Amino acid sequence: MNRQEIVEGLKGGAVVALSSSPFAVLFGAVAVDNGLSLPEVALMSATVYAGASQLVGIELFGQHVAAWLIVLSIFAVNFRHVLYSAALTRYLTHFTLAQKLLAFFVLIDPQFAETVRRAESGKTIMLEWYLAFAATIYVPWLTFSIVGAAFGAMIGDPRVWAIDVLLPLYFLGIVVGFRRKPNFYPVVAASFIGSVLGYQFVGSPWHVSIGAAFGVLVAALMPLSPPPGAKTAKAGHS
Amino acid sequence: MNFALDPTTAWLIIAAAAATYLTRIGGYVLITRMSSIPPRLEAALNAVPAAVLTTLCAPAFFNGGLDIKLAMFVALVVSLKYPGLIMLAAGWATAMLCRHAFGL
């Protein structure tokens, strides 16, 4: 039983590790290019552990921006995690406090998405599955950040090997997986429009918060679906 | 290769990590302080995964060249029927073909 949980976690995590490792190498390379040392690259990947925000932080390191502004920017890019931990809490009620604190430390985009998908398929989220999945992403992320820092100059342009398309494709696949959820199409349409507008008129990384706010707001304003079992009693409302 | 750990940089990284961890437990702290979750808040929380993940790929599609648009379109069609790794491979192969065979 537990062994099965661990195997499933390792398998799921491997897919994510495969698509995120090129970004770890990219991060390590860009970080060294912006003046970070190898131990500093390792420290950042090990403690911040949030790809997009790490790249944003590194971008600002290189421009000698005030320290508090760098921290604030990273906080802003990562703000979506507040929504993640709020939405995930109901699936982790059987964890102890220490287990929850550890679980939230590794709560990255794919970890959140896969946990929701697993919980919605009717499975209980076991600590073994959760941590096996997390470790399979965390260890390669840290390792390949260091590899990137050491050999960064060798990878050259990520476009040549189409590495730049992997992450958007991965996230697209997860979105498609949610297509049977209530309000899926209006939410995705609102987020799409919101993030594109945010990207054009405010700039990255704010498009993430703006787009997410559009989608979540639309979901909150949609007519509430009747609770399960109440369908027959409802009339004239769909 | 530089192996030195600069204290100022190290503290800056620790501060960034602390800020990130705050966002990762923030939602948990807020939601456990409520006695019950209002239905509209629950509907909003249910929409979080699709809403956020859409924003992580929409600008890539909208601003990307024909290569990215085609790769994402192929991946979208493939993902309706096949698991993640096959979708990833199909999209990646499309982008490689576009760039190296058709020069897009």
Tab-separated table of C-alpha atoms in Angstrom:
chain	number	residue	atom	x	y	z
A	1	MET	CA	0.000	0.000	0.000
A	2	ASN	CA	2.609	2.531	1.121
A	3	ARG	CA	5.068	1.135	-1.379
A	4	GLN	CA	2.484	1.676	-4.118
A	5	GLU	CA	2.030	5.298	-2.951
A	6	ILE	CA	5.787	5.913	-3.135
A	7	VAL	CA	6.096	4.354	-6.613
A	8	GLU	CA	3.226	6.500	-7.929
A	9	GLY	CA	4.817	9.589	-6.394
A	10	LEU	CA	8.190	8.830	-7.966
A	11	LYS	CA	6.599	8.248	-11.394
A	12	GLY	CA	4.560	11.438	-11.323
A	13	GLY	CA	7.498	13.477	-10.066
A	14	ALA	CA	9.804	12.120	-12.778
A	15	VAL	CA	7.651	13.690	-15.528
A	16	VAL	CA	7.922	17.067	-13.804
A	17	ALA	CA	11.654	16.661	-13.149
A	18	LEU	CA	12.177	15.930	-16.834
A	19	SER	CA	10.489	19.133	-17.948
A	20	SER	CA	11.880	21.353	-15.174
A	21	SER	CA	15.539	20.238	-15.201
A	22	PRO	CA	16.448	22.296	-18.278
A	23	PHE	CA	15.145	25.334	-16.386
A	24	ALA	CA	17.289	24.442	-13.372
A	25	VAL	CA	20.344	24.389	-15.654
A	26	LEU	CA	19.195	27.664	-17.197
A	27	PHE	CA	18.712	29.213	-13.740
A	28	GLY	CA	22.198	28.129	-12.574
A	29	ALA	CA	23.792	29.503	-15.730
A	30	VAL	CA	21.964	32.853	-15.608
A	31	ALA	CA	22.666	33.189	-11.860
A	32	VAL	CA	26.432	32.789	-12.296
A	33	ASP	CA	26.238	35.184	-15.229
A	34	ASN	CA	24.653	37.741	-12.868
A	35	GLY	CA	27.401	37.410	-10.269
A	36	LEU	CA	26.197	34.658	-7.922
A	37	SER	CA	28.662	32.048	-6.692
A	38	LEU	CA	28.029	28.304	-6.837
A	39	PRO	CA	27.117	27.978	-3.100
A	40	GLU	CA	24.736	30.932	-3.452
A	41	VAL	CA	23.011	29.267	-6.423
A	42	ALA	CA	22.635	26.055	-4.393
A	43	LEU	CA	21.339	27.982	-1.348
A	44	MET	CA	18.717	29.751	-3.452
A	45	SER	CA	17.443	26.611	-5.197
A	46	ALA	CA	17.353	24.741	-1.887
A	47	THR	CA	15.513	27.396	0.159
A	48	VAL	CA	13.403	29.488	-2.254
A	49	TYR	CA	12.592	26.510	-4.531
A	50	ALA	CA	10.335	28.422	-6.940
A	51	GLY	CA	11.655	28.533	-10.484
A	52	ALA	CA	10.038	31.633	-11.971
A	53	SER	CA	10.680	33.800	-8.900
A	54	GLN	CA	14.302	32.638	-8.715
A	55	LEU	CA	14.861	33.851	-12.273
A	56	VAL	CA	13.141	37.159	-11.485
A	57	GLY	CA	15.333	37.588	-8.387
A	58	ILE	CA	18.494	36.836	-10.352
A	59	GLU	CA	17.479	39.320	-13.031
A	60	LEU	CA	17.274	42.015	-10.318
A	61	PHE	CA	20.524	40.898	-8.610
A	62	GLY	CA	22.322	41.705	-11.821
A	63	GLN	CA	20.845	45.221	-11.908
A	64	HIS	CA	21.965	46.135	-8.332
A	65	VAL	CA	18.420	46.890	-7.202
A	66	ALA	CA	17.755	47.573	-3.475
A	67	ALA	CA	17.561	44.357	-1.440
A	68	TRP	CA	14.034	44.964	-0.102
A	69	LEU	CA	12.774	45.465	-3.657
A	70	ILE	CA	14.231	42.112	-4.725
A	71	VAL	CA	12.536	40.374	-1.784
A	72	LEU	CA	9.248	42.166	-2.538
A	73	SER	CA	9.384	41.170	-6.212
A	74	ILE	CA	9.958	37.528	-5.297
A	75	PHE	CA	7.062	37.765	-2.833
A	76	ALA	CA	4.826	39.190	-5.583
A	77	VAL	CA	5.719	36.482	-8.111
A	78	ASN	CA	5.050	33.832	-5.475
A	79	PHE	CA	1.838	35.346	-4.163
A	80	ARG	CA	-0.260	32.763	-6.034
A	81	HIS	CA	0.933	30.189	-3.469
A	82	VAL	CA	-1.419	31.803	-0.913
A	83	LEU	CA	-4.276	30.550	-3.093
A	84	TYR	CA	-2.611	27.138	-3.405
A	85	SER	CA	-2.237	26.559	0.334
A	86	ALA	CA	-5.805	27.782	0.928
A	87	ALA	CA	-7.181	25.405	-1.708
A	88	LEU	CA	-5.034	22.453	-0.600
A	89	THR	CA	-5.773	22.636	3.141
A	90	ARG	CA	-8.944	20.520	2.865
A	91	TYR	CA	-7.006	17.594	1.354
A	92	LEU	CA	-4.302	17.595	4.046
A	93	THR	CA	-6.433	17.663	7.210
A	94	HIS	CA	-5.082	14.259	8.310
A	95	PHE	CA	-1.448	15.520	8.291
A	96	THR	CA	0.146	16.560	11.601
A	97	LEU	CA	1.186	20.226	11.922
A	98	ALA	CA	4.851	19.358	11.277
A	99	GLN	CA	3.857	17.355	8.184
A	100	LYS	CA	1.751	20.269	6.918
A	101	LEU	CA	4.599	22.770	7.449
A	102	LEU	CA	6.906	20.487	5.455
A	103	ALA	CA	4.259	19.864	2.783
A	104	PHE	CA	3.730	23.612	2.253
A	105	PHE	CA	7.486	24.194	1.925
A	106	VAL	CA	7.551	22.117	-1.294
A	107	LEU	CA	4.222	23.463	-2.627
A	108	ILE	CA	5.236	24.392	-6.182
A	109	ASP	CA	2.901	24.680	-9.205
A	110	PRO	CA	3.048	21.014	-10.344
A	111	GLN	CA	2.912	19.748	-6.756
A	112	PHE	CA	-0.316	21.692	-6.258
A	113	ALA	CA	-1.821	20.668	-9.589
A	114	GLU	CA	-1.058	16.951	-9.197
A	115	THR	CA	-2.249	16.889	-5.584
A	116	VAL	CA	-5.586	18.447	-6.556
A	117	ARG	CA	-5.937	16.044	-9.481
A	118	ARG	CA	-5.200	13.042	-7.259
A	119	ALA	CA	-7.567	14.182	-4.491
A	120	GLU	CA	-10.353	14.858	-7.005
A	121	SER	CA	-9.985	11.369	-8.464
A	122	GLY	CA	-11.120	10.130	-5.053
A	123	LYS	CA	-7.767	9.151	-3.563
A	124	THR	CA	-6.642	10.205	-0.090
A	125	ILE	CA	-3.439	12.243	-0.197
A	126	MET	CA	-0.905	10.113	1.673
A	127	LEU	CA	2.264	11.658	3.091
A	128	GLU	CA	4.320	8.961	1.314
A	129	TRP	CA	2.953	9.886	-2.120
A	130	TYR	CA	3.244	13.638	-1.460
A	131	LEU	CA	6.864	13.525	-0.301
A	132	ALA	CA	7.984	10.999	-2.941
A	133	PHE	CA	6.523	13.276	-5.616
A	134	ALA	CA	8.176	16.342	-4.044
A	135	ALA	CA	11.611	14.749	-3.598
A	136	THR	CA	11.663	13.526	-7.213
A	137	ILE	CA	11.399	17.176	-8.297
A	138	TYR	CA	13.388	18.839	-5.488
A	139	VAL	CA	16.591	16.797	-5.781
A	140	PRO	CA	16.983	17.214	-9.583
A	141	TRP	CA	16.063	20.916	-9.280
A	142	LEU	CA	18.893	21.455	-6.791
A	143	THR	CA	21.329	19.194	-8.653
A	144	PHE	CA	20.743	20.717	-12.077
A	145	SER	CA	20.929	24.260	-10.683
A	146	ILE	CA	24.452	23.408	-9.537
A	147	VAL	CA	25.232	21.743	-12.885
A	148	GLY	CA	24.025	24.886	-14.650
A	149	ALA	CA	26.155	27.072	-12.382
A	150	ALA	CA	29.236	24.948	-13.094
A	151	PHE	CA	28.803	24.392	-16.836
A	152	GLY	CA	26.353	27.155	-17.713
A	153	ALA	CA	28.229	28.624	-20.617
A	154	MET	CA	27.956	25.357	-22.557
A	155	ILE	CA	24.173	25.186	-23.060
A	156	GLY	CA	23.973	28.254	-25.253
A	157	ASP	CA	20.594	29.306	-26.636
A	158	PRO	CA	17.698	27.295	-25.085
A	159	ARG	CA	15.703	27.851	-28.300
A	160	VAL	CA	17.929	25.520	-30.326
A	161	TRP	CA	16.709	22.479	-28.368
A	162	ALA	CA	13.213	23.942	-27.900
A	163	ILE	CA	13.696	23.944	-24.118
A	164	ASP	CA	11.709	27.165	-23.847
A	165	VAL	CA	8.467	25.453	-24.968
A	166	LEU	CA	8.564	22.700	-22.309
A	167	LEU	CA	7.165	24.611	-19.323
A	168	PRO	CA	4.231	26.275	-21.145
A	169	LEU	CA	3.389	22.866	-22.650
A	170	TYR	CA	3.523	21.214	-19.248
A	171	PHE	CA	1.184	23.804	-17.707
A	172	LEU	CA	-1.127	23.588	-20.728
A	173	GLY	CA	-1.433	19.828	-20.201
A	174	ILE	CA	-2.472	20.333	-16.577
A	175	VAL	CA	-5.063	22.951	-17.541
A	176	VAL	CA	-6.598	20.544	-20.097
A	177	GLY	CA	-6.768	17.910	-17.348
A	178	PHE	CA	-9.135	20.175	-15.393
A	179	ARG	CA	-11.645	20.550	-18.272
A	180	ARG	CA	-14.475	18.695	-16.505
A	181	LYS	CA	-14.400	20.957	-13.447
A	182	PRO	CA	-17.357	23.319	-12.913
A	183	ASN	CA	-16.954	26.737	-14.592
A	184	PHE	CA	-13.847	25.516	-16.461
A	185	TYR	CA	-14.407	27.398	-19.737
A	186	PRO	CA	-15.410	30.806	-18.319
A	187	VAL	CA	-12.547	30.628	-15.781
A	188	VAL	CA	-9.914	29.739	-18.383
A	189	ALA	CA	-11.211	32.381	-20.811
A	190	ALA	CA	-11.099	35.069	-18.086
A	191	SER	CA	-7.596	34.048	-16.950
A	192	PHE	CA	-6.368	33.963	-20.538
A	193	ILE	CA	-7.666	37.466	-21.264
A	194	GLY	CA	-6.523	38.797	-17.879
A	195	SER	CA	-2.997	37.434	-18.149
A	196	VAL	CA	-2.511	38.587	-21.746
A	197	LEU	CA	-3.764	42.083	-20.871
A	198	GLY	CA	-1.593	42.094	-17.736
A	199	TYR	CA	1.415	40.981	-19.748
A	200	GLN	CA	0.894	43.691	-22.371
A	201	PHE	CA	0.019	46.637	-20.158
A	202	VAL	CA	1.588	45.953	-16.746
A	203	GLY	CA	4.333	43.485	-17.563
A	204	SER	CA	5.715	40.219	-16.270
A	205	PRO	CA	5.454	38.848	-13.566
A	206	TRP	CA	2.263	40.738	-12.639
A	207	HIS	CA	0.286	39.018	-15.419
A	208	VAL	CA	0.138	35.896	-13.228
A	209	SER	CA	-1.638	37.642	-10.338
A	210	ILE	CA	-3.859	39.697	-12.661
A	211	GLY	CA	-4.895	36.723	-14.805
A	212	ALA	CA	-5.529	34.537	-11.749
A	213	ALA	CA	-7.642	37.301	-10.167
A	214	PHE	CA	-9.781	37.499	-13.351
A	215	GLY	CA	-10.403	33.739	-13.375
A	216	VAL	CA	-11.083	33.395	-9.652
A	217	LEU	CA	-13.408	36.409	-9.665
A	218	VAL	CA	-15.436	34.983	-12.563
A	219	ALA	CA	-15.783	31.687	-10.673
A	220	ALA	CA	-16.963	33.513	-7.545
A	221	LEU	CA	-19.572	35.481	-9.518
A	222	MET	CA	-20.970	32.563	-11.552
A	223	PRO	CA	-24.365	31.148	-10.520
A	224	LEU	CA	-23.715	28.579	-7.791
A	225	SER	CA	-24.201	24.988	-8.909
A	226	PRO	CA	-26.713	23.116	-6.772
A	227	PRO	CA	-25.177	20.793	-4.171
A	228	PRO	CA	-25.070	17.092	-5.183
A	229	GLY	CA	-28.439	15.405	-4.704
A	230	ALA	CA	-30.395	18.661	-4.963
A	231	LYS	CA	-30.547	18.529	-8.773
A	232	THR	CA	-34.090	17.234	-9.096
A	233	ALA	CA	-35.500	19.892	-6.756
A	234	LYS	CA	-34.042	22.741	-8.803
A	235	ALA	CA	-35.956	24.196	-11.702
A	236	GLY	CA	-35.129	26.944	-14.166
A	237	HIS	CA	-31.556	27.244	-12.976
A	238	SER	CA	-28.551	25.716	-14.676
B	1	MET	CA	34.392	29.374	-10.732
B	2	ASN	CA	33.502	31.289	-7.598
B	3	PHE	CA	32.968	29.196	-4.441
B	4	ALA	CA	32.649	32.042	-1.919
B	5	LEU	CA	29.398	32.566	0.016
B	6	ASP	CA	28.926	36.316	0.447
B	7	PRO	CA	27.084	36.988	3.776
B	8	THR	CA	25.002	39.871	2.372
B	9	THR	CA	23.868	37.812	-0.617
B	10	ALA	CA	23.208	34.802	1.612
B	11	TRP	CA	20.944	36.861	3.917
B	12	LEU	CA	19.129	38.286	0.908
B	13	ILE	CA	18.459	34.747	-0.338
B	14	ILE	CA	17.257	33.672	3.129
B	15	ALA	CA	14.896	36.682	3.219
B	16	ALA	CA	13.551	35.750	-0.225
B	17	ALA	CA	13.066	32.166	0.967
B	18	ALA	CA	11.189	33.377	4.066
B	19	ALA	CA	8.936	35.592	1.915
B	20	THR	CA	8.227	32.619	-0.356
B	21	TYR	CA	7.434	30.349	2.590
B	22	LEU	CA	5.014	32.984	3.933
B	23	THR	CA	3.029	32.745	0.675
B	24	ARG	CA	3.060	28.943	0.926
B	25	ILE	CA	1.557	28.786	4.431
B	26	GLY	CA	-0.462	32.032	4.181
B	27	GLY	CA	-3.533	30.478	2.606
B	28	TYR	CA	-3.516	27.664	5.156
B	29	VAL	CA	-3.306	30.119	8.070
B	30	LEU	CA	-6.168	32.226	6.663
B	31	ILE	CA	-8.498	29.355	5.804
B	32	THR	CA	-8.111	27.545	9.144
B	33	ARG	CA	-9.200	30.723	10.954
B	34	MET	CA	-12.628	30.572	9.313
B	35	SER	CA	-15.285	28.425	10.975
B	36	SER	CA	-17.003	27.641	7.666
B	37	ILE	CA	-16.211	28.409	4.053
B	38	PRO	CA	-18.891	30.464	2.210
B	39	PRO	CA	-20.045	28.774	-1.038
B	40	ARG	CA	-18.779	31.580	-3.273
B	41	LEU	CA	-15.345	31.443	-1.654
B	42	GLU	CA	-15.360	27.700	-2.219
B	43	ALA	CA	-16.256	28.194	-5.890
B	44	ALA	CA	-13.397	30.703	-6.136
B	45	LEU	CA	-10.929	28.283	-4.516
B	46	ASN	CA	-12.079	25.515	-6.854
B	47	ALA	CA	-11.162	27.722	-9.798
B	48	VAL	CA	-7.633	28.470	-8.546
B	49	PRO	CA	-5.764	25.648	-10.339
B	50	ALA	CA	-7.202	26.327	-13.803
B	51	ALA	CA	-7.020	30.121	-13.334
B	52	VAL	CA	-3.382	30.270	-12.240
B	53	LEU	CA	-2.017	27.632	-14.609
B	54	THR	CA	-3.718	29.336	-17.563
B	55	THR	CA	-1.758	32.512	-16.784
B	56	LEU	CA	1.491	30.514	-16.878
B	57	CYS	CA	0.926	29.457	-20.503
B	58	ALA	CA	-1.391	32.094	-22.065
B	59	PRO	CA	1.271	34.805	-22.666
B	60	ALA	CA	3.645	32.207	-24.162
B	61	PHE	CA	0.919	31.308	-26.681
B	62	PHE	CA	-0.228	34.879	-27.350
B	63	ASN	CA	3.231	36.440	-27.720
B	64	GLY	CA	5.075	33.418	-29.114
B	65	GLY	CA	5.888	32.948	-32.788
B	66	LEU	CA	4.139	30.516	-35.113
B	67	ASP	CA	6.443	27.745	-33.814
B	68	ILE	CA	5.176	28.143	-30.218
B	69	LYS	CA	1.549	28.553	-31.328
B	70	LEU	CA	1.682	25.371	-33.449
B	71	ALA	CA	3.498	23.398	-30.726
B	72	MET	CA	0.900	24.386	-28.133
B	73	PHE	CA	-1.984	23.668	-30.493
B	74	VAL	CA	-0.654	20.183	-31.309
B	75	ALA	CA	-0.059	19.540	-27.579
B	76	LEU	CA	-3.604	20.684	-26.799
B	77	VAL	CA	-5.138	18.249	-29.300
B	78	VAL	CA	-2.884	15.385	-28.186
B	79	SER	CA	-3.596	16.047	-24.484
B	80	LEU	CA	-7.331	15.449	-25.036
B	81	LYS	CA	-6.563	11.770	-25.558
B	82	TYR	CA	-3.048	10.915	-24.388
B	83	PRO	CA	-1.100	11.211	-21.088
B	84	GLY	CA	1.287	14.030	-20.181
B	85	LEU	CA	4.587	12.680	-21.432
B	86	ILE	CA	3.226	11.950	-24.935
B	87	MET	CA	1.677	15.431	-25.058
B	88	LEU	CA	5.025	16.928	-24.016
B	89	ALA	CA	6.896	14.932	-26.676
B	90	ALA	CA	4.388	15.863	-29.411
B	91	GLY	CA	4.584	19.579	-28.596
B	92	TRP	CA	8.363	19.533	-28.318
B	93	ALA	CA	8.734	17.642	-31.637
B	94	THR	CA	6.443	20.180	-33.319
B	95	ALA	CA	8.575	23.081	-32.063
B	96	MET	CA	11.802	21.354	-33.179
B	97	LEU	CA	10.319	20.640	-36.634
B	98	CYS	CA	9.093	24.216	-37.000
B	99	ARG	CA	12.486	25.659	-36.050
B	100	HIS	CA	14.894	23.310	-37.794
B	101	ALA	CA	12.950	21.925	-40.772
B	102	PHE	CA	10.728	24.887	-41.689
B	103	GLY	CA	12.798	27.709	-40.220
B	104	LEU	CA	9.855	29.307	-38.410
